[in-house]
């Protein structure tokens, strides 16, 4: 007879592996409805599933390791921006007594060493694939998962818009960005800014003819000539890194927080 696994329970209940894990370990800091909790417990009894003790113990262990999962960039500009972020995050976490472990998009399973898994600009379906394969808490960076079980940390685009209008003294400006993977984030940008330009390569900057430009990517700030009237506001400010650290602490220590949606 096939051994019942936590994935079997999650599939039958129609929830993520992470949700089943939270219920098994009686996590009260997660917003899980009584109906979902009862359904999962019923399926556990029905399937006669016995949680692995090693898996249950993961919630009490601390390794001081943070894993970062990101999609492999398609362009050199995106690769450069990812490297800039990784270097900045590594230094930041080191000062907080954490270590960073980087994971490619091809490695999503059994990241048991990490206290927390960060995902950077991943699509919602990919985020849940990672959640279904691991017990460690997940935090989404630059992605809108919109699931109260998970923290998500994003830029406040309305705030950026107001800062740009104040800086340029007018409402006519272009938001310039590297390509974005998360569809919800792209939709929010589309609804916030009237003029948007996504840049995939250096060649696209040769015929760059925008007067006022708002930039959040470090590599674009360096490449776009000072000839243009530009405003650079880092997509990963010191304030945003502090919010990331807060979320890491809350998630790894299972501290109950009402608002998992953080905008900076």
PDB file of N, CA and C in Angstrom, residues 111-191:
ATOM      1  N   UNK A 111      13.978  22.564   0.742  1.00  0.00           N
ATOM      2  CA  UNK A 111      14.903  23.599   1.209  1.00  0.00           C
ATOM      3  C   UNK A 111      14.808  23.634   2.739  1.00  0.00           C
ATOM      4  N   UNK A 112      15.172  22.497   3.353  1.00  0.00           N
ATOM      5  CA  UNK A 112      14.927  22.325   4.779  1.00  0.00           C
ATOM      6  C   UNK A 112      15.865  23.141   5.656  1.00  0.00           C
ATOM      7  N   UNK A 113      17.017  23.540   5.122  1.00  0.00           N
ATOM      8  CA  UNK A 113      17.990  24.262   5.937  1.00  0.00           C
ATOM      9  C   UNK A 113      17.559  25.691   6.235  1.00  0.00           C
ATOM     10  N   UNK A 114      16.707  26.240   5.412  1.00  0.00           N
ATOM     11  CA  UNK A 114      16.368  27.660   5.529  1.00  0.00           C
ATOM     12  C   UNK A 114      15.273  27.904   6.561  1.00  0.00           C
ATOM     13  N   UNK A 115      15.448  28.974   7.346  1.00  0.00           N
ATOM     14  CA  UNK A 115      14.390  29.407   8.260  1.00  0.00           C
ATOM     15  C   UNK A 115      13.219  29.991   7.481  1.00  0.00           C
ATOM     16  N   UNK A 116      13.551  30.672   6.388  1.00  0.00           N
ATOM     17  CA  UNK A 116      12.553  31.361   5.568  1.00  0.00           C
ATOM     18  C   UNK A 116      12.996  31.294   4.113  1.00  0.00           C
ATOM     19  N   UNK A 117      12.044  31.234   3.200  1.00  0.00           N
ATOM     20  CA  UNK A 117      12.344  31.289   1.772  1.00  0.00           C
ATOM     21  C   UNK A 117      11.778  32.591   1.216  1.00  0.00           C
ATOM     22  N   UNK A 118      12.646  33.414   0.634  1.00  0.00           N
ATOM     23  CA  UNK A 118      12.216  34.618  -0.070  1.00  0.00           C
ATOM     24  C   UNK A 118      12.081  34.293  -1.550  1.00  0.00           C
ATOM     25  N   UNK A 119      11.062  34.821  -2.192  1.00  0.00           N
ATOM     26  CA  UNK A 119      10.957  34.702  -3.645  1.00  0.00           C
ATOM     27  C   UNK A 119      10.992  36.105  -4.235  1.00  0.00           C
ATOM     28  N   UNK A 120      11.693  36.260  -5.338  1.00  0.00           N
ATOM     29  CA  UNK A 120      11.857  37.573  -5.961  1.00  0.00           C
ATOM     30  C   UNK A 120      11.149  37.624  -7.309  1.00  0.00           C
ATOM     31  N   UNK A 121      10.101  38.435  -7.398  1.00  0.00           N
ATOM     32  CA  UNK A 121       9.374  38.650  -8.653  1.00  0.00           C
ATOM     33  C   UNK A 121       9.047  37.335  -9.360  1.00  0.00           C
ATOM     34  N   UNK A 122       8.360  36.442  -8.660  1.00  0.00           N
ATOM     35  CA  UNK A 122       7.946  35.183  -9.276  1.00  0.00           C
ATOM     36  C   UNK A 122       6.446  35.211  -9.534  1.00  0.00           C
ATOM     37  N   UNK A 123       6.028  34.477 -10.540  1.00  0.00           N
ATOM     38  CA  UNK A 123       4.604  34.368 -10.847  1.00  0.00           C
ATOM     39  C   UNK A 123       3.897  33.608  -9.724  1.00  0.00           C
ATOM     40  N   UNK A 124       2.609  33.851  -9.579  1.00  0.00           N
ATOM     41  CA  UNK A 124       1.842  33.265  -8.476  1.00  0.00           C
ATOM     42  C   UNK A 124       1.884  31.740  -8.504  1.00  0.00           C
ATOM     43  N   UNK A 125       1.755  31.153  -9.693  1.00  0.00           N
ATOM     44  CA  UNK A 125       1.758  29.694  -9.786  1.00  0.00           C
ATOM     45  C   UNK A 125       3.106  29.111  -9.368  1.00  0.00           C
ATOM     46  N   UNK A 126       4.198  29.816  -9.688  1.00  0.00           N
ATOM     47  CA  UNK A 126       5.528  29.355  -9.280  1.00  0.00           C
ATOM     48  C   UNK A 126       5.704  29.480  -7.768  1.00  0.00           C
ATOM     49  N   UNK A 127       5.131  30.528  -7.193  1.00  0.00           N
ATOM     50  CA  UNK A 127       5.203  30.714  -5.738  1.00  0.00           C
ATOM     51  C   UNK A 127       4.559  29.529  -5.025  1.00  0.00           C
ATOM     52  N   UNK A 128       3.402  29.096  -5.508  1.00  0.00           N
ATOM     53  CA  UNK A 128       2.711  27.981  -4.858  1.00  0.00           C
ATOM     54  C   UNK A 128       3.426  26.650  -5.094  1.00  0.00           C
ATOM     55  N   UNK A 129       4.110  26.516  -6.207  1.00  0.00           N
ATOM     56  CA  UNK A 129       4.910  25.304  -6.426  1.00  0.00           C
ATOM     57  C   UNK A 129       5.988  25.182  -5.357  1.00  0.00           C
ATOM     58  N   UNK A 130       6.620  26.313  -5.047  1.00  0.00           N
ATOM     59  CA  UNK A 130       7.649  26.321  -4.007  1.00  0.00           C
ATOM     60  C   UNK A 130       7.018  26.015  -2.651  1.00  0.00           C
ATOM     61  N   UNK A 131       5.861  26.628  -2.379  1.00  0.00           N
ATOM     62  CA  UNK A 131       5.173  26.390  -1.117  1.00  0.00           C
ATOM     63  C   UNK A 131       4.743  24.947  -0.951  1.00  0.00           C
ATOM     64  N   UNK A 132       4.328  24.318  -2.039  1.00  0.00           N
ATOM     65  CA  UNK A 132       3.884  22.932  -1.981  1.00  0.00           C
ATOM     66  C   UNK A 132       5.029  21.953  -1.773  1.00  0.00           C
ATOM     67  N   UNK A 133       6.255  22.389  -2.045  1.00  0.00           N
ATOM     68  CA  UNK A 133       7.412  21.494  -1.958  1.00  0.00           C
ATOM     69  C   UNK A 133       8.215  21.672  -0.680  1.00  0.00           C
ATOM     70  N   UNK A 134       7.816  22.624   0.169  1.00  0.00           N
ATOM     71  CA  UNK A 134       8.635  22.942   1.339  1.00  0.00           C
ATOM     72  C   UNK A 134       7.785  23.236   2.568  1.00  0.00           C
ATOM     73  N   UNK A 135       8.433  23.100   3.742  1.00  0.00           N
ATOM     74  CA  UNK A 135       7.783  23.424   5.005  1.00  0.00           C
ATOM     75  C   UNK A 135       8.168  24.811   5.508  1.00  0.00           C
ATOM     76  N   UNK A 136       9.260  25.355   5.025  1.00  0.00           N
ATOM     77  CA  UNK A 136       9.723  26.661   5.503  1.00  0.00           C
ATOM     78  C   UNK A 136       8.743  27.761   5.099  1.00  0.00           C
ATOM     79  N   UNK A 137       8.556  28.774   5.941  1.00  0.00           N
ATOM     80  CA  UNK A 137       7.680  29.898   5.596  1.00  0.00           C
ATOM     81  C   UNK A 137       8.164  30.618   4.341  1.00  0.00           C
ATOM     82  N   UNK A 138       7.229  31.104   3.539  1.00  0.00           N
ATOM     83  CA  UNK A 138       7.550  31.827   2.308  1.00  0.00           C
ATOM     84  C   UNK A 138       7.210  33.302   2.448  1.00  0.00           C
ATOM     85  N   UNK A 139       8.060  34.148   1.859  1.00  0.00           N
ATOM     86  CA  UNK A 139       7.815  35.585   1.791  1.00  0.00           C
ATOM     87  C   UNK A 139       8.004  36.017   0.345  1.00  0.00           C
ATOM     88  N   UNK A 140       7.006  36.674  -0.223  1.00  0.00           N
ATOM     89  CA  UNK A 140       7.071  37.110  -1.616  1.00  0.00           C
ATOM     90  C   UNK A 140       7.569  38.550  -1.699  1.00  0.00           C
ATOM     91  N   UNK A 141       8.637  38.757  -2.470  1.00  0.00           N
ATOM     92  CA  UNK A 141       9.158  40.095  -2.726  1.00  0.00           C
ATOM     93  C   UNK A 141       8.810  40.489  -4.158  1.00  0.00           C
ATOM     94  N   UNK A 142       8.285  41.690  -4.328  1.00  0.00           N
ATOM     95  CA  UNK A 142       7.914  42.190  -5.653  1.00  0.00           C
ATOM     96  C   UNK A 142       6.978  41.228  -6.375  1.00  0.00           C
ATOM     97  N   UNK A 143       6.028  40.700  -5.638  1.00  0.00           N
ATOM     98  CA  UNK A 143       4.989  39.830  -6.191  1.00  0.00           C
ATOM     99  C   UNK A 143       3.727  39.998  -5.352  1.00  0.00           C
ATOM    100  N   UNK A 144       2.581  39.931  -6.024  1.00  0.00           N
ATOM    101  CA  UNK A 144       1.309  40.020  -5.319  1.00  0.00           C
ATOM    102  C   UNK A 144       0.668  38.636  -5.296  1.00  0.00           C
ATOM    103  N   UNK A 145       0.842  37.935  -4.180  1.00  0.00           N
ATOM    104  CA  UNK A 145       0.271  36.606  -4.016  1.00  0.00           C
ATOM    105  C   UNK A 145      -1.160  36.709  -3.500  1.00  0.00           C
ATOM    106  N   UNK A 146      -1.398  37.737  -2.657  1.00  0.00           N
ATOM    107  CA  UNK A 146      -2.732  38.011  -2.111  1.00  0.00           C
ATOM    108  C   UNK A 146      -3.325  36.793  -1.407  1.00  0.00           C
ATOM    109  N   UNK A 147      -2.497  36.162  -0.586  1.00  0.00           N
ATOM    110  CA  UNK A 147      -2.915  35.036   0.244  1.00  0.00           C
ATOM    111  C   UNK A 147      -2.555  35.390   1.677  1.00  0.00           C
ATOM    112  N   UNK A 148      -3.535  35.484   2.588  1.00  0.00           N
ATOM    113  CA  UNK A 148      -3.247  35.931   3.957  1.00  0.00           C
ATOM    114  C   UNK A 148      -2.299  35.029   4.726  1.00  0.00           C
ATOM    115  N   UNK A 149      -2.006  33.844   4.211  1.00  0.00           N
ATOM    116  CA  UNK A 149      -1.062  32.946   4.880  1.00  0.00           C
ATOM    117  C   UNK A 149       0.373  33.437   4.710  1.00  0.00           C
ATOM    118  N   UNK A 150       0.641  34.165   3.612  1.00  0.00           N
ATOM    119  CA  UNK A 150       2.016  34.529   3.274  1.00  0.00           C
ATOM    120  C   UNK A 150       2.236  36.043   3.328  1.00  0.00           C
ATOM    121  N   UNK A 151       3.440  36.437   3.760  1.00  0.00           N
ATOM    122  CA  UNK A 151       3.838  37.833   3.671  1.00  0.00           C
ATOM    123  C   UNK A 151       4.163  38.170   2.217  1.00  0.00           C
ATOM    124  N   UNK A 152       3.783  39.376   1.799  1.00  0.00           N
ATOM    125  CA  UNK A 152       4.211  39.899   0.506  1.00  0.00           C
ATOM    126  C   UNK A 152       4.665  41.339   0.713  1.00  0.00           C
ATOM    127  N   UNK A 153       5.811  41.678   0.118  1.00  0.00           N
ATOM    128  CA  UNK A 153       6.407  43.003   0.301  1.00  0.00           C
ATOM    129  C   UNK A 153       6.619  43.620  -1.071  1.00  0.00           C
ATOM    130  N   UNK A 154       5.980  44.768  -1.302  1.00  0.00           N
ATOM    131  CA  UNK A 154       6.026  45.406  -2.612  1.00  0.00           C
ATOM    132  C   UNK A 154       6.248  46.908  -2.496  1.00  0.00           C
ATOM    133  N   UNK A 155       6.662  47.496  -3.601  1.00  0.00           N
ATOM    134  CA  UNK A 155       6.814  48.948  -3.657  1.00  0.00           C
ATOM    135  C   UNK A 155       5.441  49.608  -3.676  1.00  0.00           C
ATOM    136  N   UNK A 156       5.353  50.767  -3.071  1.00  0.00           N
ATOM    137  CA  UNK A 156       4.117  51.547  -3.051  1.00  0.00           C
ATOM    138  C   UNK A 156       4.113  52.450  -4.288  1.00  0.00           C
ATOM    139  N   UNK A 157       3.451  52.006  -5.348  1.00  0.00           N
ATOM    140  CA  UNK A 157       3.506  52.735  -6.613  1.00  0.00           C
ATOM    141  C   UNK A 157       2.740  54.054  -6.566  1.00  0.00           C
ATOM    142  N   UNK A 158       1.699  54.129  -5.768  1.00  0.00           N
ATOM    143  CA  UNK A 158       1.002  55.405  -5.608  1.00  0.00           C
ATOM    144  C   UNK A 158       1.919  56.428  -4.941  1.00  0.00           C
ATOM    145  N   UNK A 159       2.692  55.979  -3.986  1.00  0.00           N
ATOM    146  CA  UNK A 159       3.658  56.854  -3.319  1.00  0.00           C
ATOM    147  C   UNK A 159       4.729  57.308  -4.305  1.00  0.00           C
ATOM    148  N   UNK A 160       5.205  56.383  -5.144  1.00  0.00           N
ATOM    149  CA  UNK A 160       6.201  56.727  -6.164  1.00  0.00           C
ATOM    150  C   UNK A 160       5.643  57.764  -7.137  1.00  0.00           C
ATOM    151  N   UNK A 161       4.386  57.587  -7.516  1.00  0.00           N
ATOM    152  CA  UNK A 161       3.751  58.526  -8.447  1.00  0.00           C
ATOM    153  C   UNK A 161       3.698  59.929  -7.854  1.00  0.00           C
ATOM    154  N   UNK A 162       3.310  60.034  -6.598  1.00  0.00           N
ATOM    155  CA  UNK A 162       3.236  61.339  -5.931  1.00  0.00           C
ATOM    156  C   UNK A 162       4.616  61.988  -5.840  1.00  0.00           C
ATOM    157  N   UNK A 163       5.639  61.187  -5.544  1.00  0.00           N
ATOM    158  CA  UNK A 163       6.999  61.715  -5.456  1.00  0.00           C
ATOM    159  C   UNK A 163       7.472  62.218  -6.816  1.00  0.00           C
ATOM    160  N   UNK A 164       7.108  61.505  -7.877  1.00  0.00           N
ATOM    161  CA  UNK A 164       7.510  61.910  -9.224  1.00  0.00           C
ATOM    162  C   UNK A 164       6.825  63.209  -9.637  1.00  0.00           C
ATOM    163  N   UNK A 165       5.542  63.331  -9.362  1.00  0.00           N
ATOM    164  CA  UNK A 165       4.809  64.560  -9.700  1.00  0.00           C
ATOM    165  C   UNK A 165       5.402  65.752  -8.957  1.00  0.00           C
ATOM    166  N   UNK A 166       5.740  65.546  -7.706  1.00  0.00           N
ATOM    167  CA  UNK A 166       6.341  66.623  -6.913  1.00  0.00           C
ATOM    168  C   UNK A 166       7.718  66.998  -7.459  1.00  0.00           C
ATOM    169  N   UNK A 167       8.480  66.005  -7.889  1.00  0.00           N
ATOM    170  CA  UNK A 167       9.843  66.253  -8.378  1.00  0.00           C
ATOM    171  C   UNK A 167       9.833  66.944  -9.740  1.00  0.00           C
ATOM    172  N   UNK A 168       9.019  66.434 -10.660  1.00  0.00           N
ATOM    173  CA  UNK A 168       8.989  66.984 -12.013  1.00  0.00           C
ATOM    174  C   UNK A 168       8.148  68.253 -12.108  1.00  0.00           C
ATOM    175  N   UNK A 169       7.280  68.465 -11.161  1.00  0.00           N
ATOM    176  CA  UNK A 169       6.415  69.637 -11.193  1.00  0.00           C
ATOM    177  C   UNK A 169       5.294  69.521 -12.191  1.00  0.00           C
ATOM    178  N   UNK A 170       5.063  68.312 -12.675  1.00  0.00           N
ATOM    179  CA  UNK A 170       3.989  68.065 -13.638  1.00  0.00           C
ATOM    180  C   UNK A 170       3.646  66.582 -13.615  1.00  0.00           C
ATOM    181  N   UNK A 171       2.541  66.239 -14.254  1.00  0.00           N
ATOM    182  CA  UNK A 171       2.087  64.846 -14.250  1.00  0.00           C
ATOM    183  C   UNK A 171       2.607  64.061 -15.448  1.00  0.00           C
ATOM    184  N   UNK A 172       3.298  64.738 -16.370  1.00  0.00           N
ATOM    185  CA  UNK A 172       3.798  64.071 -17.570  1.00  0.00           C
ATOM    186  C   UNK A 172       5.194  63.512 -17.327  1.00  0.00           C
ATOM    187  N   UNK A 173       5.261  62.199 -17.129  1.00  0.00           N
ATOM    188  CA  UNK A 173       6.545  61.512 -16.980  1.00  0.00           C
ATOM    189  C   UNK A 173       6.341  60.046 -17.355  1.00  0.00           C
ATOM    190  N   UNK A 174       7.447  59.340 -17.572  1.00  0.00           N
ATOM    191  CA  UNK A 174       7.385  57.929 -17.960  1.00  0.00           C
ATOM    192  C   UNK A 174       8.033  57.060 -16.893  1.00  0.00           C
ATOM    193  N   UNK A 175       7.317  56.030 -16.488  1.00  0.00           N
ATOM    194  CA  UNK A 175       7.870  55.040 -15.564  1.00  0.00           C
ATOM    195  C   UNK A 175       8.664  54.033 -16.385  1.00  0.00           C
ATOM    196  N   UNK A 176       9.971  53.963 -16.149  1.00  0.00           N
ATOM    197  CA  UNK A 176      10.858  53.091 -16.919  1.00  0.00           C
ATOM    198  C   UNK A 176      11.332  51.955 -16.024  1.00  0.00           C
ATOM    199  N   UNK A 177      11.197  50.719 -16.514  1.00  0.00           N
ATOM    200  CA  UNK A 177      11.500  49.564 -15.674  1.00  0.00           C
ATOM    201  C   UNK A 177      12.034  48.405 -16.499  1.00  0.00           C
ATOM    202  N   UNK A 178      12.758  47.512 -15.847  1.00  0.00           N
ATOM    203  CA  UNK A 178      13.102  46.232 -16.449  1.00  0.00           C
ATOM    204  C   UNK A 178      11.833  45.391 -16.540  1.00  0.00           C
ATOM    205  N   UNK A 179      11.805  44.350 -17.383  1.00  0.00           N
ATOM    206  CA  UNK A 179      10.614  43.499 -17.486  1.00  0.00           C
ATOM    207  C   UNK A 179      10.238  42.892 -16.134  1.00  0.00           C
ATOM    208  N   UNK A 180       8.951  42.653 -15.938  1.00  0.00           N
ATOM    209  CA  UNK A 180       8.418  42.152 -14.669  1.00  0.00           C
ATOM    210  C   UNK A 180       7.691  40.834 -14.917  1.00  0.00           C
ATOM    211  N   UNK A 181       7.883  39.862 -14.023  1.00  0.00           N
ATOM    212  CA  UNK A 181       7.277  38.541 -14.183  1.00  0.00           C
ATOM    213  C   UNK A 181       5.867  38.456 -13.605  1.00  0.00           C
ATOM    214  N   UNK A 182       5.640  39.084 -12.473  1.00  0.00           N
ATOM    215  CA  UNK A 182       4.355  38.965 -11.784  1.00  0.00           C
ATOM    216  C   UNK A 182       3.278  39.782 -12.495  1.00  0.00           C
ATOM    217  N   UNK A 183       2.230  39.114 -12.950  1.00  0.00           N
ATOM    218  CA  UNK A 183       1.178  39.768 -13.724  1.00  0.00           C
ATOM    219  C   UNK A 183       0.407  40.794 -12.899  1.00  0.00           C
ATOM    220  N   UNK A 184       0.131  40.486 -11.647  1.00  0.00           N
ATOM    221  CA  UNK A 184      -0.617  41.419 -10.797  1.00  0.00           C
ATOM    222  C   UNK A 184       0.181  42.705 -10.600  1.00  0.00           C
ATOM    223  N   UNK A 185       1.490  42.589 -10.458  1.00  0.00           N
ATOM    224  CA  UNK A 185       2.345  43.767 -10.288  1.00  0.00           C
ATOM    225  C   UNK A 185       2.339  44.613 -11.561  1.00  0.00           C
ATOM    226  N   UNK A 186       2.408  43.964 -12.712  1.00  0.00           N
ATOM    227  CA  UNK A 186       2.349  44.692 -13.981  1.00  0.00           C
ATOM    228  C   UNK A 186       1.007  45.405 -14.144  1.00  0.00           C
ATOM    229  N   UNK A 187      -0.050  44.741 -13.731  1.00  0.00           N
ATOM    230  CA  UNK A 187      -1.383  45.346 -13.825  1.00  0.00           C
ATOM    231  C   UNK A 187      -1.482  46.577 -12.928  1.00  0.00           C
ATOM    232  N   UNK A 188      -0.910  46.494 -11.730  1.00  0.00           N
ATOM    233  CA  UNK A 188      -0.943  47.627 -10.810  1.00  0.00           C
ATOM    234  C   UNK A 188      -0.160  48.807 -11.375  1.00  0.00           C
ATOM    235  N   UNK A 189       0.991  48.524 -11.979  1.00  0.00           N
ATOM    236  CA  UNK A 189       1.788  49.581 -12.609  1.00  0.00           C
ATOM    237  C   UNK A 189       1.009  50.219 -13.754  1.00  0.00           C
ATOM    238  N   UNK A 190       0.345  49.380 -14.543  1.00  0.00           N
ATOM    239  CA  UNK A 190      -0.443  49.863 -15.676  1.00  0.00           C
ATOM    240  C   UNK A 190      -1.559  50.797 -15.216  1.00  0.00           C
ATOM    241  N   UNK A 191      -2.148  50.486 -14.069  1.00  0.00           N
ATOM    242  CA  UNK A 191      -3.246  51.298 -13.546  1.00  0.00           C
ATOM    243  C   UNK A 191      -2.770  52.544 -12.808  1.00  0.00           C
TER     244      UNK A 191
END
